[in-house]
Short mmCIF file of C-alpha atoms in Angstrom, two decimals:
data_model
loop_
_atom_site.label_atom_id
_atom_site.label_comp_id
_atom_site.label_asym_id
_atom_site.label_seq_id
_atom_site.Cartn_x
_atom_site.Cartn_y
_atom_site.Cartn_z
CA MET A 8 -42.73 28.68 -28.38
CA SER A 9 -41.49 26.96 -25.80
CA LYS A 10 -37.84 27.32 -24.45
CA LYS A 11 -35.54 24.47 -24.09
CA ARG A 12 -34.69 23.39 -20.59
CA VAL A 13 -31.19 23.44 -19.37
CA VAL A 14 -30.50 20.86 -16.90
CA HIS A 15 -27.31 21.96 -14.66
CA GLN A 16 -25.61 19.28 -12.97
CA ASP A 17 -22.95 19.87 -10.42
CA TYR A 18 -19.41 18.27 -11.25
CA LYS A 19 -16.38 17.79 -9.08
CA CYS A 20 -14.07 19.20 -12.13
CA SER A 21 -15.74 21.32 -14.40
CA GLU A 22 -13.34 20.55 -17.07
CA CYS A 23 -14.06 16.96 -18.09
CA ARG A 24 -17.43 16.77 -16.36
CA ASP A 25 -16.20 13.57 -14.08
CA THR A 26 -15.18 11.88 -17.24
CA GLY A 27 -11.32 12.15 -17.19
CA TRP A 28 -10.78 13.45 -20.69
CA VAL A 29 -11.30 16.57 -22.28
CA ILE A 30 -11.01 17.86 -26.06
CA VAL A 31 -8.49 20.24 -27.32
CA HIS A 32 -7.83 21.48 -30.87
CA ARG A 33 -4.04 21.17 -31.90
CA ASP A 34 -2.82 22.04 -35.26
CA GLY A 35 -6.33 22.09 -36.53
CA ILE A 36 -6.84 18.36 -35.20
CA ARG A 37 -9.26 17.87 -32.55
CA ARG A 38 -8.02 15.37 -29.98
CA SER A 39 -9.24 13.56 -26.55
CA ILE A 40 -6.47 13.83 -23.76
CA ARG A 41 -6.21 12.81 -20.24
CA CYS A 42 -8.09 15.67 -18.34
CA PRO A 43 -5.14 17.97 -16.68
CA GLU A 44 -7.18 18.79 -13.45
CA CYS A 45 -8.15 15.33 -12.52
CA GLY A 46 -6.86 12.89 -14.43
CA LEU A 47 -3.84 12.06 -12.73
CA LYS A 48 -6.10 11.64 -9.54
CA LYS A 49 -8.00 9.08 -11.06
CA ILE A 50 -4.52 7.36 -12.10
CA GLN A 51 -3.34 7.18 -8.56
CA ALA A 52 -6.47 6.34 -7.31
CA ARG A 53 -6.91 3.22 -9.46
CA LEU A 54 -3.03 2.19 -8.59
CA LEU A 55 -3.70 2.74 -5.11
CA TYR A 56 -6.63 0.28 -5.31
CA ASP A 57 -4.83 -2.24 -7.55
CA ALA A 58 -2.09 -2.32 -4.84
CA ASP A 59 -4.25 -4.26 -2.40
CA ILE A 60 -2.98 -2.29 0.37
CA PRO A 61 -4.89 -3.54 3.91
CA ALA A 62 -7.16 -1.03 5.14
CA ILE A 63 -5.74 -1.17 8.53
CA TYR A 64 -2.26 0.07 6.79
CA SER A 65 -3.53 2.77 4.24
CA GLY A 66 -3.36 5.38 6.40
CA MET A 67 0.71 4.65 6.81
CA ASP A 68 3.05 7.43 5.14
CA PHE A 69 6.69 9.05 6.39
CA LYS A 70 5.11 11.87 8.38
CA LEU A 71 3.42 9.62 10.83
CA PHE A 72 6.33 7.02 11.33
CA SER A 73 8.10 7.32 14.86
CA LYS A 74 11.88 7.39 15.10
CA GLY A 75 12.60 6.53 18.72
CA ASP A 76 15.71 4.54 17.90
CA PRO A 77 18.78 5.80 15.66
CA SER A 78 17.95 2.56 13.35
CA GLN A 79 14.62 3.71 12.58
CA SER A 80 16.24 7.09 11.71
CA ASN A 81 18.75 5.38 9.43
CA ALA A 82 15.70 2.88 8.20
CA VAL A 83 13.83 6.35 6.97
CA ALA A 84 16.64 7.99 5.50
CA ARG A 85 17.33 4.77 3.63
CA THR A 86 13.88 4.34 2.25
CA VAL A 87 13.50 7.99 1.04
CA ASP A 88 16.52 7.78 -0.69
CA PHE A 89 15.22 4.50 -2.56
CA LEU A 90 11.91 6.82 -3.12
CA ASN A 91 13.91 9.69 -4.36
CA LYS A 92 16.15 7.66 -6.67
CA TYR A 93 13.76 5.34 -8.32
CA PRO A 94 13.83 3.75 -10.79
CA ARG A 95 17.56 4.40 -11.07
CA VAL A 96 17.92 2.00 -7.88
CA ARG A 97 20.01 -1.31 -8.15
CA ARG A 98 18.32 -3.37 -5.78
CA GLY A 99 15.23 -3.29 -3.34
CA LEU A 100 15.01 -3.19 0.49
CA LEU A 101 14.70 -5.75 2.95
CA PHE A 102 13.55 -4.68 6.70
CA VAL A 103 14.72 -7.10 9.61
CA GLY A 104 13.61 -6.72 13.27
CA PRO A 105 11.12 -7.56 15.51
CA CYS A 106 7.22 -6.60 15.49
CA GLY A 107 6.14 -3.36 16.12
CA VAL A 108 9.11 -1.48 15.04
CA GLY A 109 7.91 0.20 11.34
CA LYS A 110 8.87 -2.37 9.00
CA THR A 111 5.48 -2.62 7.71
CA HIS A 112 5.00 1.14 8.11
CA LEU A 113 7.87 2.24 6.03
CA SER A 114 7.17 -0.61 3.39
CA VAL A 115 4.02 0.52 2.66
CA ALA A 116 4.56 4.26 2.86
CA LEU A 117 7.67 3.87 0.17
CA LEU A 118 4.76 1.78 -1.76
CA LYS A 119 2.16 4.79 -1.77
CA ALA A 120 4.71 7.45 -2.43
CA LEU A 121 5.89 5.28 -5.63
CA ILE A 122 2.44 5.09 -6.75
CA THR A 123 1.49 8.94 -6.02
CA GLU A 124 4.66 10.65 -7.02
CA LYS A 125 5.74 8.14 -9.95
CA GLN A 126 2.76 6.46 -10.88
CA VAL A 127 4.31 2.66 -10.31
CA ARG A 128 2.16 -0.22 -10.55
CA GLY A 129 2.78 -2.01 -7.24
CA LEU A 130 1.42 -4.71 -5.04
CA PHE A 131 1.17 -5.72 -1.36
CA VAL A 132 1.23 -9.04 -0.16
CA ASP A 133 1.45 -10.84 2.96
CA GLU A 134 3.13 -14.29 2.94
CA ALA A 135 0.80 -16.28 5.39
CA GLU A 136 -2.55 -14.47 3.73
CA LEU A 137 -0.67 -15.43 0.23
CA LEU A 138 -0.28 -19.08 1.29
CA SER A 139 -3.98 -19.04 2.26
CA ARG A 140 -5.38 -17.91 -0.59
CA LEU A 141 -3.41 -20.27 -3.08
CA GLN A 142 -4.82 -23.29 -1.10
CA HIS A 143 -8.36 -21.75 -1.17
CA SER A 144 -7.73 -21.08 -4.78
CA TYR A 145 -7.84 -25.10 -5.77
CA ASN A 146 -11.57 -24.87 -4.40
CA PRO A 147 -13.54 -25.37 -7.67
CA ASN A 148 -16.18 -22.98 -6.41
CA THR A 149 -13.78 -20.08 -6.24
CA LEU A 150 -13.01 -17.66 -8.80
CA GLU A 151 -9.47 -16.82 -7.87
CA THR A 152 -6.80 -19.36 -9.59
CA GLU A 153 -3.41 -19.82 -8.74
CA GLU A 154 -2.51 -18.65 -12.38
CA ARG A 155 -3.73 -15.22 -11.61
CA ILE A 156 -2.47 -14.84 -7.97
CA LEU A 157 1.40 -15.62 -8.82
CA SER A 158 1.15 -13.37 -12.23
CA ARG A 159 0.22 -10.66 -10.26
CA LEU A 160 2.92 -11.09 -7.64
CA LYS A 161 5.75 -12.07 -10.85
CA ASN A 162 4.77 -8.83 -12.46
CA ALA A 163 4.13 -6.09 -10.68
CA ASP A 164 6.54 -3.32 -10.78
CA LEU A 165 7.24 -3.05 -7.62
CA LEU A 166 6.02 -5.83 -5.00
CA VAL A 167 6.14 -5.37 -0.83
CA TRP A 168 6.17 -8.74 0.66
CA ASP A 169 5.34 -8.45 4.04
CA ASP A 170 6.47 -10.94 7.26
CA LEU A 171 8.88 -12.97 4.68
CA GLY A 172 9.42 -16.45 6.40
CA THR A 173 6.15 -16.45 8.48
CA GLY A 174 4.25 -19.01 6.24
CA ARG A 175 4.48 -22.45 6.92
CA PRO A 176 7.67 -24.03 5.92
CA THR A 177 6.43 -26.98 4.06
CA GLU A 178 7.89 -27.88 0.76
CA TRP A 179 4.69 -26.78 -1.13
CA ALA A 180 4.83 -23.33 0.42
CA LYS A 181 8.73 -22.85 -0.16
CA SER A 182 8.28 -23.98 -3.89
CA LYS A 183 5.35 -21.24 -4.50
CA ILE A 184 7.45 -18.54 -2.54
CA SER A 185 10.45 -19.43 -4.65
CA GLU A 186 8.64 -19.75 -7.92
CA VAL A 187 7.73 -15.76 -7.51
CA ILE A 188 10.69 -14.59 -6.01
CA ASN A 189 12.85 -16.53 -8.73
CA HIS A 190 11.09 -14.66 -11.23
CA ARG A 191 11.66 -11.35 -10.10
CA TYR A 192 15.07 -12.24 -9.21
CA THR A 193 15.58 -13.25 -12.89
CA GLN A 194 13.49 -10.16 -14.57
CA CYS A 195 15.36 -7.99 -12.32
CA LYS A 196 12.13 -6.50 -11.00
CA TRP A 197 12.22 -4.39 -7.70
CA THR A 198 11.03 -6.25 -4.16
CA VAL A 199 10.79 -4.97 -0.72
CA MET A 200 10.31 -7.22 2.09
CA SER A 201 10.33 -7.59 5.49
CA SER A 202 10.82 -10.06 8.11
CA ASN A 203 10.76 -10.87 11.97
CA TYR A 204 13.74 -13.52 11.36
CA PRO A 205 17.38 -12.48 12.18
CA MET A 206 20.10 -12.52 9.81
CA PRO A 207 22.65 -14.90 10.07
CA GLY A 208 25.24 -14.66 12.73
CA LYS A 209 22.74 -12.44 14.78
CA THR A 210 22.90 -13.91 18.27
CA SER A 211 21.35 -10.70 20.17
CA LYS A 212 17.66 -10.76 21.30
CA TRP A 213 15.40 -8.10 19.73
CA GLY A 214 13.55 -7.04 22.77
CA SER A 215 11.32 -9.60 24.22
CA LEU A 216 11.78 -11.48 20.97
CA SER A 217 14.12 -14.54 20.71
CA LYS A 218 13.96 -16.27 17.16
CA SER A 219 15.49 -19.72 17.40
CA GLU A 220 15.62 -19.79 13.55
CA THR A 221 17.41 -17.33 11.49
CA LEU A 222 16.15 -16.06 8.04
CA GLU A 223 18.35 -18.27 5.96
CA GLU A 224 17.07 -21.27 7.68
CA ARG A 225 13.51 -20.13 7.25
CA VAL A 226 13.42 -19.57 3.74
CA GLY A 227 16.63 -21.99 2.52
CA THR A 228 19.87 -21.03 1.77
CA ARG A 229 19.16 -20.82 -2.29
CA LEU A 230 16.50 -18.66 -2.05
CA PHE A 231 18.13 -16.43 0.84
CA SER A 232 21.66 -16.16 -1.39
CA ARG A 233 19.23 -14.71 -4.37
CA ILE A 234 17.09 -12.34 -1.67
CA MET A 235 20.51 -10.66 -0.80
CA GLU A 236 21.16 -9.70 -4.43
CA MET A 237 17.80 -8.82 -4.69
CA CYS A 238 17.92 -6.63 -1.68
CA GLU A 239 19.96 -4.06 0.87
CA VAL A 240 19.45 -5.10 4.44
CA VAL A 241 17.67 -2.50 6.68
CA GLU A 242 17.81 -3.57 10.40
CA VAL A 243 15.20 -1.88 12.51
CA VAL A 244 15.07 -2.16 16.02
CA GLY A 245 13.08 -0.37 19.11
CA ALA A 246 10.45 -0.60 21.10
CA ASP A 247 7.24 -2.20 20.02
CA TYR A 248 4.78 0.46 18.93
CA ARG A 249 1.73 -1.54 19.40
CA ILE A 250 2.69 -2.46 23.09
CA GLU A 251 3.95 1.23 24.30
CA ILE A 252 0.39 2.89 23.24
CA HIS A 253 -1.20 0.74 25.76
CA LYS A 254 1.88 1.34 28.28
CA ALA A 255 1.43 5.24 27.57
CA GLY A 256 -2.67 4.61 28.38
CA MET A 257 -3.61 5.85 25.00
CA ASP A 258 -5.42 4.62 22.33
CA ALA A 259 -3.52 4.43 18.81
CA ARG A 260 -5.93 6.68 17.29
CA ASP A 261 -5.05 9.70 19.48
CA LYS A 262 -1.27 9.22 20.40
CA ASN A 263 0.22 12.71 19.96
CA GLY A 264 -2.64 13.78 17.93
CA SER A 265 -2.02 11.54 15.28
CA SER A 266 -2.40 7.84 14.12
CA GLU A 267 -0.97 4.93 11.75
CA ASP A 268 -4.52 4.37 10.49
CA TYR A 269 -7.65 6.36 10.67
CA SER A 270 -9.65 4.63 7.73
CA SER A 271 -10.96 2.38 10.25
CA LEU A 272 -13.46 4.99 11.51
CA ILE A 273 -14.57 5.88 8.00
CA THR A 274 -14.64 2.28 6.89
CA GLU A 275 -16.96 1.58 10.11
CA ALA A 276 -19.36 4.22 8.96
CA ALA A 277 -19.86 2.12 5.61
CA LEU A 278 -20.25 5.46 3.35
CA ILE A 279 -22.08 5.47 0.33
CA CYS A 280 -20.13 6.58 -2.89
CA PRO A 281 -21.25 10.49 -3.49
CA LYS A 282 -21.10 9.82 -7.42
CA CYS A 283 -23.04 6.72 -8.11
CA SER A 284 -24.90 6.14 -4.79
CA ASP A 285 -24.95 3.08 -4.81
CA GLY A 286 -21.38 1.38 -3.62
CA VAL A 287 -19.69 1.97 -0.65
CA ILE A 288 -16.28 3.92 -0.77
CA THR A 289 -13.11 2.30 0.00
CA VAL A 290 -10.57 4.77 1.79
CA ILE A 291 -6.82 4.61 0.22
CA ASP A 292 -5.50 7.68 2.22
CA SER A 293 -6.24 9.43 5.38
CA ALA A 294 -4.96 12.07 7.96
CA ARG A 295 -6.25 13.79 11.34
CA THR A 296 -6.19 17.45 11.42
CA THR A 297 -7.39 20.51 13.25
CA VAL A 298 -9.99 22.85 12.12
CA LYS A 299 -10.69 26.10 13.85
CA GLY A 300 -13.95 26.28 15.19
CA LYS A 301 -14.61 22.40 14.52
CA GLY A 302 -11.93 20.70 16.33
CA PRO A 303 -10.60 17.46 15.49
CA VAL A 304 -11.63 16.09 11.82
CA ILE A 305 -10.04 13.26 9.29
CA ASP A 306 -9.42 14.10 5.85
CA PHE A 307 -9.83 11.07 3.63
CA SER A 308 -9.63 10.18 -0.33
CA SER A 309 -11.38 7.25 -1.38
CA THR A 310 -12.63 5.17 -4.24
CA CYS A 311 -16.04 3.55 -4.90
CA SER A 312 -16.35 -0.31 -4.49
CA LYS A 313 -18.62 -0.18 -7.44
CA CYS A 314 -18.18 2.73 -9.96
CA GLY A 315 -14.33 3.42 -9.31
CA ASP A 316 -15.15 6.96 -8.59
CA TYR A 317 -12.59 9.01 -6.65
CA SER A 318 -13.55 11.25 -3.93
CA GLN A 319 -12.52 13.51 -0.67
CA GLY A 320 -14.11 14.07 2.41
CA ARG A 321 -13.71 15.33 5.66
CA MET A 322 -15.16 13.41 9.18
CA ASP A 323 -16.04 15.56 12.07
CA LEU A 324 -14.60 13.57 15.01
CA LYS A 325 -17.16 15.14 17.27
CA THR A 326 -20.26 14.80 15.74
CA GLY A 327 -19.18 11.86 13.03
CA LYS A 328 -20.69 13.81 10.59
CA VAL A 329 -19.03 13.27 7.00
CA GLU A 330 -19.17 15.90 4.28
CA PHE A 331 -17.40 15.24 0.69
CA SER A 332 -15.86 18.18 -1.39
#
């Protein structure tokens, strides 16, 4: 009599065998529930993936934010206050200030924190890229439609709108921007915005940047009025981080032993998913640390572009070797 062959397989989660679900018995009834060990991680990974945060911003969080000006410290405090009080907040946030002072950094850090801590269904959009996508949607050969693009923006629980006012100020562009913002205004949905254009009445120059138009002139008085009701204004000033790293003679990846984004290193490696061995992984978070005996490494979390599986790994900065946990 031959013995039955037992096939052993390594799972990242022994509780659910990487399915995300476990069987429990309650009151004599057999139920299927989300795995308490990894179910939440899968939800977070899916929400982060759906948020469309650009790879260059994926590593941004509150710990890496540089606070060289009092306004930056104030901006962090007000952003963290929004995070702690959400969803019991009256209005969204509007970050205004010159380039490179951390407006997008804070917006993305808030979005990521709301997703991971409170499972908020959020979305990131850059205004100029949005208008380009909408124009491209009129191409009969594209699968992306204007209706689908705008619907996602209108219905996200929290929308991060980056670079408000940078799109070409045509009547068509204004109408599409107004359509989204007006919908979110009437439906009382939270929106976080950032803009390089100064508020009305601001006469001082932001460093080397001087805008001839105010934000109100750029987007129109009617829409500006609604934005003022929707958002609390947070002015951020300071040195342009992107310029300062060159003045200091340091690459952005090595400044102060930290970085605003390490995901590009991992993305460039085009790593294959350890689960399905087919799709390329997409980095959703990364941070640099130092391991005794090894030196500097990058710890990262990612999802597969094909199967959607969540994975964690570590890249050795000296050797470039990557190990998945």
